[in-house]
XYZ file of C-alpha atoms in Angstrom:
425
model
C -115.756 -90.019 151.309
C -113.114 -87.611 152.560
C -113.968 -84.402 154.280
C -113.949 -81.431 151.993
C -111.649 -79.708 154.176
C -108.831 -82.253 153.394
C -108.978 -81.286 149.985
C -109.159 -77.695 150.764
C -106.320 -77.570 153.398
C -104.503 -80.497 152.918
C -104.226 -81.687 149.465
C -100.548 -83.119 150.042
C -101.909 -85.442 152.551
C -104.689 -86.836 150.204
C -101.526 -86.844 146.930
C -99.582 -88.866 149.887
C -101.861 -91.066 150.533
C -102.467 -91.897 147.099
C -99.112 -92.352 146.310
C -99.071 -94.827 149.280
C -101.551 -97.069 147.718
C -100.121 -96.794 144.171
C -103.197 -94.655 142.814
C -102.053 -92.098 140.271
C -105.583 -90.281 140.437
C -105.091 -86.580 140.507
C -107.088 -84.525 142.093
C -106.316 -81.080 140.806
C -109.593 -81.004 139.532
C -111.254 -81.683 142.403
C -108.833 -78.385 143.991
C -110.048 -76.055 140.944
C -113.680 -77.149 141.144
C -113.900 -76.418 144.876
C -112.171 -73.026 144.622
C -114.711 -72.375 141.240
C -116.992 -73.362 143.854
C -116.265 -70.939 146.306
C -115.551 -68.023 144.114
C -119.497 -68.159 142.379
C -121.067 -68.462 145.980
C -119.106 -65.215 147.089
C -120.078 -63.796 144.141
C -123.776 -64.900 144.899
C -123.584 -63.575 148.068
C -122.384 -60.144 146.902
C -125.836 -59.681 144.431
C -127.888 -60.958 147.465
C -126.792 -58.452 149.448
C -127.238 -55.412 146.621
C -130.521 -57.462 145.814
C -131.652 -56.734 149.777
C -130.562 -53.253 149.688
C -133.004 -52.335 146.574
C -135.213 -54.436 147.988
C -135.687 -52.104 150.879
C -135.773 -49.252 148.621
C -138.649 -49.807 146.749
C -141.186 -48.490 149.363
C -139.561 -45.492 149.962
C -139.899 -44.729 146.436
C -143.382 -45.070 146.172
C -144.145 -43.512 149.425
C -142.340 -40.379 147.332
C -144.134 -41.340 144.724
C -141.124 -41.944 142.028
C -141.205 -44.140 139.328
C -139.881 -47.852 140.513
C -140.108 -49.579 136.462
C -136.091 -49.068 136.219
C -135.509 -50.920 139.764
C -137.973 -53.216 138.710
C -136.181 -54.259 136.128
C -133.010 -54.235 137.525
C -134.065 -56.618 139.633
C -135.578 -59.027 137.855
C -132.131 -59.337 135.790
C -130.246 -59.639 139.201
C -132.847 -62.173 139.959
C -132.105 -64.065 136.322
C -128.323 -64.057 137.303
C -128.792 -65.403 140.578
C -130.661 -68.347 138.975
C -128.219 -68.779 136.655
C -125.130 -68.889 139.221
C -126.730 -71.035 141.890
C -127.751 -73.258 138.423
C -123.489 -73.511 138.249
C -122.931 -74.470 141.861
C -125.397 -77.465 141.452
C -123.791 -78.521 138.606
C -120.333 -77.920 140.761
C -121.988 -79.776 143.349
C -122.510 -82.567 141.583
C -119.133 -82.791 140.086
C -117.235 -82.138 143.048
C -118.916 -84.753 145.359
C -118.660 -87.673 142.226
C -115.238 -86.830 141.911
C -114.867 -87.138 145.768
C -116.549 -90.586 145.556
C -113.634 -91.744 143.578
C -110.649 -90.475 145.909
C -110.134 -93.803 148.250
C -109.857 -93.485 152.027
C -106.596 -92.343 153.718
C -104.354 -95.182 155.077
C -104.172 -95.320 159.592
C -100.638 -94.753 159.950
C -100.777 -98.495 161.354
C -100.247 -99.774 158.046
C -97.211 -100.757 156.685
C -96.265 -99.142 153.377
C -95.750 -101.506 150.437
C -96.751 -102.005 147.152
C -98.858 -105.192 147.576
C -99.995 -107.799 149.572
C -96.196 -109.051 149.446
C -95.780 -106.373 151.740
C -98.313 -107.360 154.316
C -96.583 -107.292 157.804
C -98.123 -110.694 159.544
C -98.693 -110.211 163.612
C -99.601 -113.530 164.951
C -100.236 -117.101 164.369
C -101.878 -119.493 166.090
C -101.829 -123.151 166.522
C -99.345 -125.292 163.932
C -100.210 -126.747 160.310
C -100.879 -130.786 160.422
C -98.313 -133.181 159.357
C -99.828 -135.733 157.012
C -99.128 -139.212 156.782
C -100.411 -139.855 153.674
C -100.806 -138.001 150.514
C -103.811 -135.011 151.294
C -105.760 -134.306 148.587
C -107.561 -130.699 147.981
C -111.489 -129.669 149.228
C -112.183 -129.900 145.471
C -110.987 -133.695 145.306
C -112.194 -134.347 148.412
C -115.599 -132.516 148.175
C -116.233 -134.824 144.723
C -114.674 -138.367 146.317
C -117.285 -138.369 149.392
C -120.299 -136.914 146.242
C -121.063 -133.782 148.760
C -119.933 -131.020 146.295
C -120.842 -131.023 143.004
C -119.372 -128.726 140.572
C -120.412 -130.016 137.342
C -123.846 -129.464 137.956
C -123.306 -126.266 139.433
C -121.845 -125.243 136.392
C -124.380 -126.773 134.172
C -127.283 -124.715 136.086
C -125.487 -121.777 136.401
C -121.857 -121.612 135.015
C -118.420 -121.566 136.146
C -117.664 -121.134 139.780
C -121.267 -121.706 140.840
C -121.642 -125.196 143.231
C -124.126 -127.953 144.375
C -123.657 -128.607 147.930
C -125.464 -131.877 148.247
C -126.223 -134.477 151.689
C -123.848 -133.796 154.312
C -121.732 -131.347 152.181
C -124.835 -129.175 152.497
C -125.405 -129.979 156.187
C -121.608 -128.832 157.253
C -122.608 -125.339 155.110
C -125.763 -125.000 157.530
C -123.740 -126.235 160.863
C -120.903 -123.873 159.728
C -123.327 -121.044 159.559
C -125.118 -121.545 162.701
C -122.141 -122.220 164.764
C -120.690 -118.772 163.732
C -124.028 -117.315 164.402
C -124.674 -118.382 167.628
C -120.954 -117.740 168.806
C -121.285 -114.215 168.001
C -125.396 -113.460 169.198
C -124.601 -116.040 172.474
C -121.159 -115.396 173.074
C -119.796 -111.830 171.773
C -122.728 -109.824 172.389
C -123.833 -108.770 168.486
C -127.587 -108.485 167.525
C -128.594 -111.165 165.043
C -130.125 -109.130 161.137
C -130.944 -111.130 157.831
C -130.717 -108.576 155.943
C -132.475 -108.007 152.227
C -129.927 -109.507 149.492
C -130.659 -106.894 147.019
C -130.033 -103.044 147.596
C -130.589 -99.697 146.279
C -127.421 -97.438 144.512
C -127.483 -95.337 147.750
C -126.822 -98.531 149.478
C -123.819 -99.437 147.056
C -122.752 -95.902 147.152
C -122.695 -95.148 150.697
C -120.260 -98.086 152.003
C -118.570 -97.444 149.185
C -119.215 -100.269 146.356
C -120.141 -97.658 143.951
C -119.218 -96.057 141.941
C -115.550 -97.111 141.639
C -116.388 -101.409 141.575
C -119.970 -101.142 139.758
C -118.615 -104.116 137.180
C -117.979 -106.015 140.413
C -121.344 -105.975 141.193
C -124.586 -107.927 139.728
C -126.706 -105.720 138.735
C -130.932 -106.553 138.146
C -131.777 -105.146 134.824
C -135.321 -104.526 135.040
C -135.389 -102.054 138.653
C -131.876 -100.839 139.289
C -131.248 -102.884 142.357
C -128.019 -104.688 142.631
C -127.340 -108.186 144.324
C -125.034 -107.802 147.770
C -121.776 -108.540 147.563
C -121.347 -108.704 151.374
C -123.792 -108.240 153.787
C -121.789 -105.410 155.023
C -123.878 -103.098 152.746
C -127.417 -103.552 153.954
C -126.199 -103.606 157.361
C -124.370 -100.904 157.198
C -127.036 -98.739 155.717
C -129.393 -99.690 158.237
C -128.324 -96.402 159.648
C -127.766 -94.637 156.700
C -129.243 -90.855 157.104
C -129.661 -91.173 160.574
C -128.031 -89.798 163.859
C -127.685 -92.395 166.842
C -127.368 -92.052 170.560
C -123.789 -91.893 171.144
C -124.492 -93.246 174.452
C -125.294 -96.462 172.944
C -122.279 -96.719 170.983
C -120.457 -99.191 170.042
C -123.928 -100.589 167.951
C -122.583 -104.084 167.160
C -124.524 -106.266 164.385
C -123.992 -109.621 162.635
C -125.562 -111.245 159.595
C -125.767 -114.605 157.708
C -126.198 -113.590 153.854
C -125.577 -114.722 150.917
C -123.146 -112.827 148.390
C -122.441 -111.990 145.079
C -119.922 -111.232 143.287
C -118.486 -110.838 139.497
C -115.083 -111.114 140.128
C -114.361 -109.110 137.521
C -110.566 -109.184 136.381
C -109.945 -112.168 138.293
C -109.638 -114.870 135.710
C -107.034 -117.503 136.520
C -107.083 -116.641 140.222
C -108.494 -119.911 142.530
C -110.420 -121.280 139.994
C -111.045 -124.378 141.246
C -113.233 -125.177 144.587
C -114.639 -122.859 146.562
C -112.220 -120.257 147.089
C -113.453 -118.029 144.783
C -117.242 -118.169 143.745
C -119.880 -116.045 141.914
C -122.109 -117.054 145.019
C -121.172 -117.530 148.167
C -122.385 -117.709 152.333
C -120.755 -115.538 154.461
C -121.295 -114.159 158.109
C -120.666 -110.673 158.493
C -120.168 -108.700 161.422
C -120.770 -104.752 161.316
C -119.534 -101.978 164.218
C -120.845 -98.407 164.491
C -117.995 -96.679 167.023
C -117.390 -93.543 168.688
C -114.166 -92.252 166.439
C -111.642 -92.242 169.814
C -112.555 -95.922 170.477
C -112.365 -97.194 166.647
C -109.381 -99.098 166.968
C -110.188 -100.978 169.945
C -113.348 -101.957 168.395
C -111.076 -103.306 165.860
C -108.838 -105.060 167.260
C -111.744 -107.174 169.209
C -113.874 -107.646 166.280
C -110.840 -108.979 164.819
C -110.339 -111.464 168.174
C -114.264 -112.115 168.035
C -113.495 -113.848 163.933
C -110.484 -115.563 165.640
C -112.394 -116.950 167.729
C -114.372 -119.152 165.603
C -111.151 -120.805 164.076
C -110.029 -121.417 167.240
C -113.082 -123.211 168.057
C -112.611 -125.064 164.663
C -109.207 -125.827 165.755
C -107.875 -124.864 162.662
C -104.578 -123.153 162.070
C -104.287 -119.338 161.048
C -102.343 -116.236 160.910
C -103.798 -112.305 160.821
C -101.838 -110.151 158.589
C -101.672 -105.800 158.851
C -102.560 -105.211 155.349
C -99.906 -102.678 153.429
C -100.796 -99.457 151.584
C -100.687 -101.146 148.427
C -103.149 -104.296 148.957
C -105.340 -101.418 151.897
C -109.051 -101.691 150.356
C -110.801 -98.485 148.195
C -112.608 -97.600 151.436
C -110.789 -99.248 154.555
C -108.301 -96.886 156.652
C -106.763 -100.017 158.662
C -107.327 -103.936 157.792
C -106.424 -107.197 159.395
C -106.421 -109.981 157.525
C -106.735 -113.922 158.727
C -105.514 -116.373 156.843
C -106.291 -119.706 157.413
C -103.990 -122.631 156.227
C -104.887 -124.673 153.610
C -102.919 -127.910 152.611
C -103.236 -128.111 149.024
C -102.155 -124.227 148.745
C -98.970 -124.890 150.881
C -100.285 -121.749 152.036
C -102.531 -119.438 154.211
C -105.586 -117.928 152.715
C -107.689 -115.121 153.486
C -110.457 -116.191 155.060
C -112.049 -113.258 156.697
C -110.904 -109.322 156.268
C -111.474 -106.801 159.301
C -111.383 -103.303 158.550
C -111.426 -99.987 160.136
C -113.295 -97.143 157.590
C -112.968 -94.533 160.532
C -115.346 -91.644 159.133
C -115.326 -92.381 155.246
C -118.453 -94.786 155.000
C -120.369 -92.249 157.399
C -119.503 -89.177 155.460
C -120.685 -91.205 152.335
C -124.021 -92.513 153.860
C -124.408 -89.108 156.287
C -124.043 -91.693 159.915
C -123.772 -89.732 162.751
C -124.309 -89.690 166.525
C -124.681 -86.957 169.309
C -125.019 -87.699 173.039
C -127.337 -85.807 173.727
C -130.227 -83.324 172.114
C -128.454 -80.017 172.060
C -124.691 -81.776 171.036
C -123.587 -81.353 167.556
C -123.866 -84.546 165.572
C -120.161 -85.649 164.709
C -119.831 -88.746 162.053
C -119.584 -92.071 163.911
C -116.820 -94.834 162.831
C -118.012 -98.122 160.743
C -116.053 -101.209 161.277
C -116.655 -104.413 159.319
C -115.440 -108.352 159.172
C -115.842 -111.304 157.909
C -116.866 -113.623 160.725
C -116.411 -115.449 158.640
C -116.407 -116.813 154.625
C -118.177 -119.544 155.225
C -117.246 -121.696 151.498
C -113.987 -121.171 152.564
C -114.420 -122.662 155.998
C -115.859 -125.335 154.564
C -112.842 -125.772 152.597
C -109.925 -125.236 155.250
C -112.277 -128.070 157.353
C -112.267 -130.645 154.361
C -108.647 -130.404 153.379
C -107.208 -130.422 157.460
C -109.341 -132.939 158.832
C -109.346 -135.390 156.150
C -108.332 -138.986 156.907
C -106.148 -141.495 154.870
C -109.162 -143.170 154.035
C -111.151 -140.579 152.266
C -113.189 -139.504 155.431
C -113.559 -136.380 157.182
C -113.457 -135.653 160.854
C -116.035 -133.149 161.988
C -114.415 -130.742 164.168
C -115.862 -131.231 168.415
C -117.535 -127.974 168.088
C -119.622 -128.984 165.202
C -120.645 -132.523 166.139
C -123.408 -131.282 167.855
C -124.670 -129.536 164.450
C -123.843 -132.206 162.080
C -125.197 -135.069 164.166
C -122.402 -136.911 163.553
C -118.267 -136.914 163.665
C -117.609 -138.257 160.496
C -118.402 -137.540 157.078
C -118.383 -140.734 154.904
C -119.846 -141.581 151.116
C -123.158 -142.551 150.998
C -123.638 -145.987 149.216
C-alpha cells in the first residue's frame, strides 16, 4: 500500500506511475475521498472544542443556580452529530484504504519503461546453451519415456495440469528440494521455516494477493482460508503487526512449500509439462531490510538463486523487468531465466523482487533500533530460490542423453544415489 501522503501531495507521481505500467485506474476518487476525509474531521474537531467549552460551563451554572435543561440538550444533539460524523469517517476509512489496496506499487527508477515483458532489459548470462547431437526431446517426452512423470493420472485424480511424480522422477523432486535448502540454511546464512500452506485474508491482503488477484487464488469454502500461492505469504506475515529490532536487520528466511495457484486467464500458455501447474514445489526465500540497504539485499538474494543454477550447471540469464511486465506489488524485479531446449528459449525460473515499503505499510512491519526511536516501516524482499517443477524440467531436457537417459547433475549425485536416471524394467 502507498503512503497516504503520496496521494495527498503527489498524485502526479502515483498517475505516472500508473501510466508506466499501463494501468488506467484513476484515482480521483481516492483524492476527493481523502479531502471529504479531512474536511468532516476538522469539522469534528470544531464541535469538540464548543462541546468542551459548555462542558466547563455547566458547573458554574449550577453553582449560580440557573437552569442547565437548554445546555443539556444542546449537548446531547452536539453529541448525536458527533456520532453521526465520526459514523462518516469510518465509512471513509474504509473506502479510502480498499481503494488504496488496489493502486499497485510505484516502479524503482531502475526499471526500464516498456509496455511488456518484450521490453525487459536482460543484464547477464551465464554459462552457454548445449549443442545436441541428436534430436532432444522436451521434459514432457522425456518425463513419460523413462515412466517418472505421469500426467495422465495426474489428470485423472485431479485434472489438467496436476502431475504424478513417480520412482526416481519423485526422488530428483526431493534431491532438488533439499539441495536448494541446504545451500541456502548451510551456505547463505537464511533460517530454515515450513510454513502453514493455508492462510488467513489478512495474510493474502497484507503481501498483497488480495484483493486485486482473489480469482488467482484457491479458496476453502467451508472457513475462509485460502491455499498459498507462494510461500512468500506466510513468511512474510510472520511479522505481520509487529515492530523488529532494527539492529537485527536484514532478517533473512527461506521455505520449502508447496503452492497453488488458479492460473486464472492463462489458458493456452505452457500447457504441457510442468511449466505451468495448479500445484507446484517451490523454495522461497524472504528478506526484511532496513529501507537504505534494500537494494543491496536485492541484488544478493538475487546472486544467492543464481547460485543454485550454477551449481546445477545449467545455463541462465537474469532480466530487469520493465514497467509494463513490474508485478501489482514489486517496486524493482529481476528475473532468471533458465534455458530450456524444447522452448528455443529462456524461461523464468525464479522472480526476485524489491517491495521497498508497500508490503509493510499493508501488513503494518516495522522496526526501531532502539526503545525510544520511532518505528519506521522496514523493506520486504522476496525470490524464488527456486521453482522447483521447473528445475526439474530445465535438468531433464539439458542433460538428456541420445539414448533416452538422464545425467544427474555432480551436485545432486549425492541426493539421488545415483548419476543416471534410466527406465525401470
Amino acid at each position: 500500500m502507498l503512503d497516504i501522503k503520496i496521494l495527498r501531495t503527489e498524485p502526479d507521481k502515483i498517475r505516472e506511475a500508473l501510466k508506466k505500467r499501463n494501468n488506467d485506474l484513476d484515482i480521483t476518487p481516492a483524492i476527493e475521498m481523502d479531502a471529504q476525509r479531512r474536511e468532516i474531521l476538522a469539522e469534528v474537531e470544531q464541535m469538540k472544542a464548543k462541546q468542551n467549552e459548555i462542558t466547563k460551563q455547566i458547573p458554574k451554572m449550577k453553582k449560580a443556580g440557573e437552569n442547565t435543561d437548554q445546555i443539556f440538550a444542546e449537548m446531547k444533539e452536539l453529541s448525536g452529530e458527533i456520532k453521526e460524523l465520526d459514523s462518516k469517517v469510518s465509512k471513509i476509512d474504509e473506502d479510502l484504504r480498499m481503494f488504496m489496496l488496489k493502486i499497485p506499487n510505484i516502479p524503482n527508477a531502475k526499471c526500464p519503461i516498456g509496455k511488456d515483458d518484450t521490453e525487459n532489459r536482460e543484464l547477464r548470462k551465464w554459462s552457454t546453451p548445449r549443442e545436441f547431437d541428436f534430436e532432444a526431446k522436451a521434459h514432457w517426452d522425456i518425463g513419460t519415456d523413462l515412466d517418472i512423470l505421469d500426467f495422465d493420472r495426474g489428470a485423472k485424480i485431479s485434472g489438467t495440469r496436476f502431475t504424478v511424480y513417480k520412482g526416481q522422477g519423485a526422488r530428483l523432486e526431493r534431491s532438488v528440494i533439499q539441495y536448494f535448502l541446504n545451500t541456502h540454511t548451510e551456505q547463505s546464512g537464511y533460517t530454515e521455516i515450513f510454513p502453514p500452506y493455508m492462510v488467513n485474508r489478512a495474510s493474502m491482503t497484507g503481501t498483497g494477493q488480495l484483493p486485486k488477484f482473489e480469482e488467482d487464488a484457491f479458496k476453502v469454502a467451508n472457513n475462509g482460508y485460502f491455499l498459498i500461492p507462494t510461500a512468500e505469504v506466510p513468511v512474510t506475515n510472520l511479522h505481520r503487526d509487529e515492530i523488529l529490532d532494527g539492529t537485527k536487520l536484514p532478517i533473512k528466511y527461506c521455505a520449502y512449500s508447496a503452492c497453488f495457484r488458479a492460473e486464472a486467464g492463462s489458458a493456452g500458455r505452457d500447457t504441457r509439462g510442468l511449466i505451468r501447474q495448479h500445484q507446484f514445489n517451490k523454495v522461497e526465500l524472504v528478506k526484511f531490510a532496513r529501507p537504505e540497504n534494500s537494494y543491496d539485499e536485492l541484488e544478493s538474494l538475487t546472486n544467492d538463486a543464481e547460485k543454485l543454477l550454477q551449481g546445477l550447471k545449467i545455463p541462465y540469464r537474469v532480466v530487469c523487468l520493465s514497467t509494463g511486465d513490474l508485478g501489482f506489488s514489486s517496486a524493482c524485479t529481476y528475473d532468471i531465466e533458465v534455458w530450456m531446449p524444447s522452448y528455443g528459449r529462456y524461461v523464468e525460473i525464479s522472480s526476485c523482487s524489491n517491495f521497498e515499503d508497500y508490503q509493510a505499510r499493508r501488513a503494518n512491519i516495522r522496526f526501531k533500533d532502539s526503545p525510544k526511536d520511532k518505528a519506521q516501516f522496514v523493506h520486504t524482499l522476496n525470490g524464488s530460490g527456486l521453482a522447483v517443477g521447473r528445475t526439474v524440467a530445465a535438468i531433464l531436457e539439458n542433460y538428456q542423453n541420445a539414448d533416452g537417459t538422464v545425467t544427474v547433475p555432480d551436485i545432486l549425485v549425492p541426493y539421488m544415489g545415483t548419476d543416471k536416471i534410466v527406465k525401470r524394467v
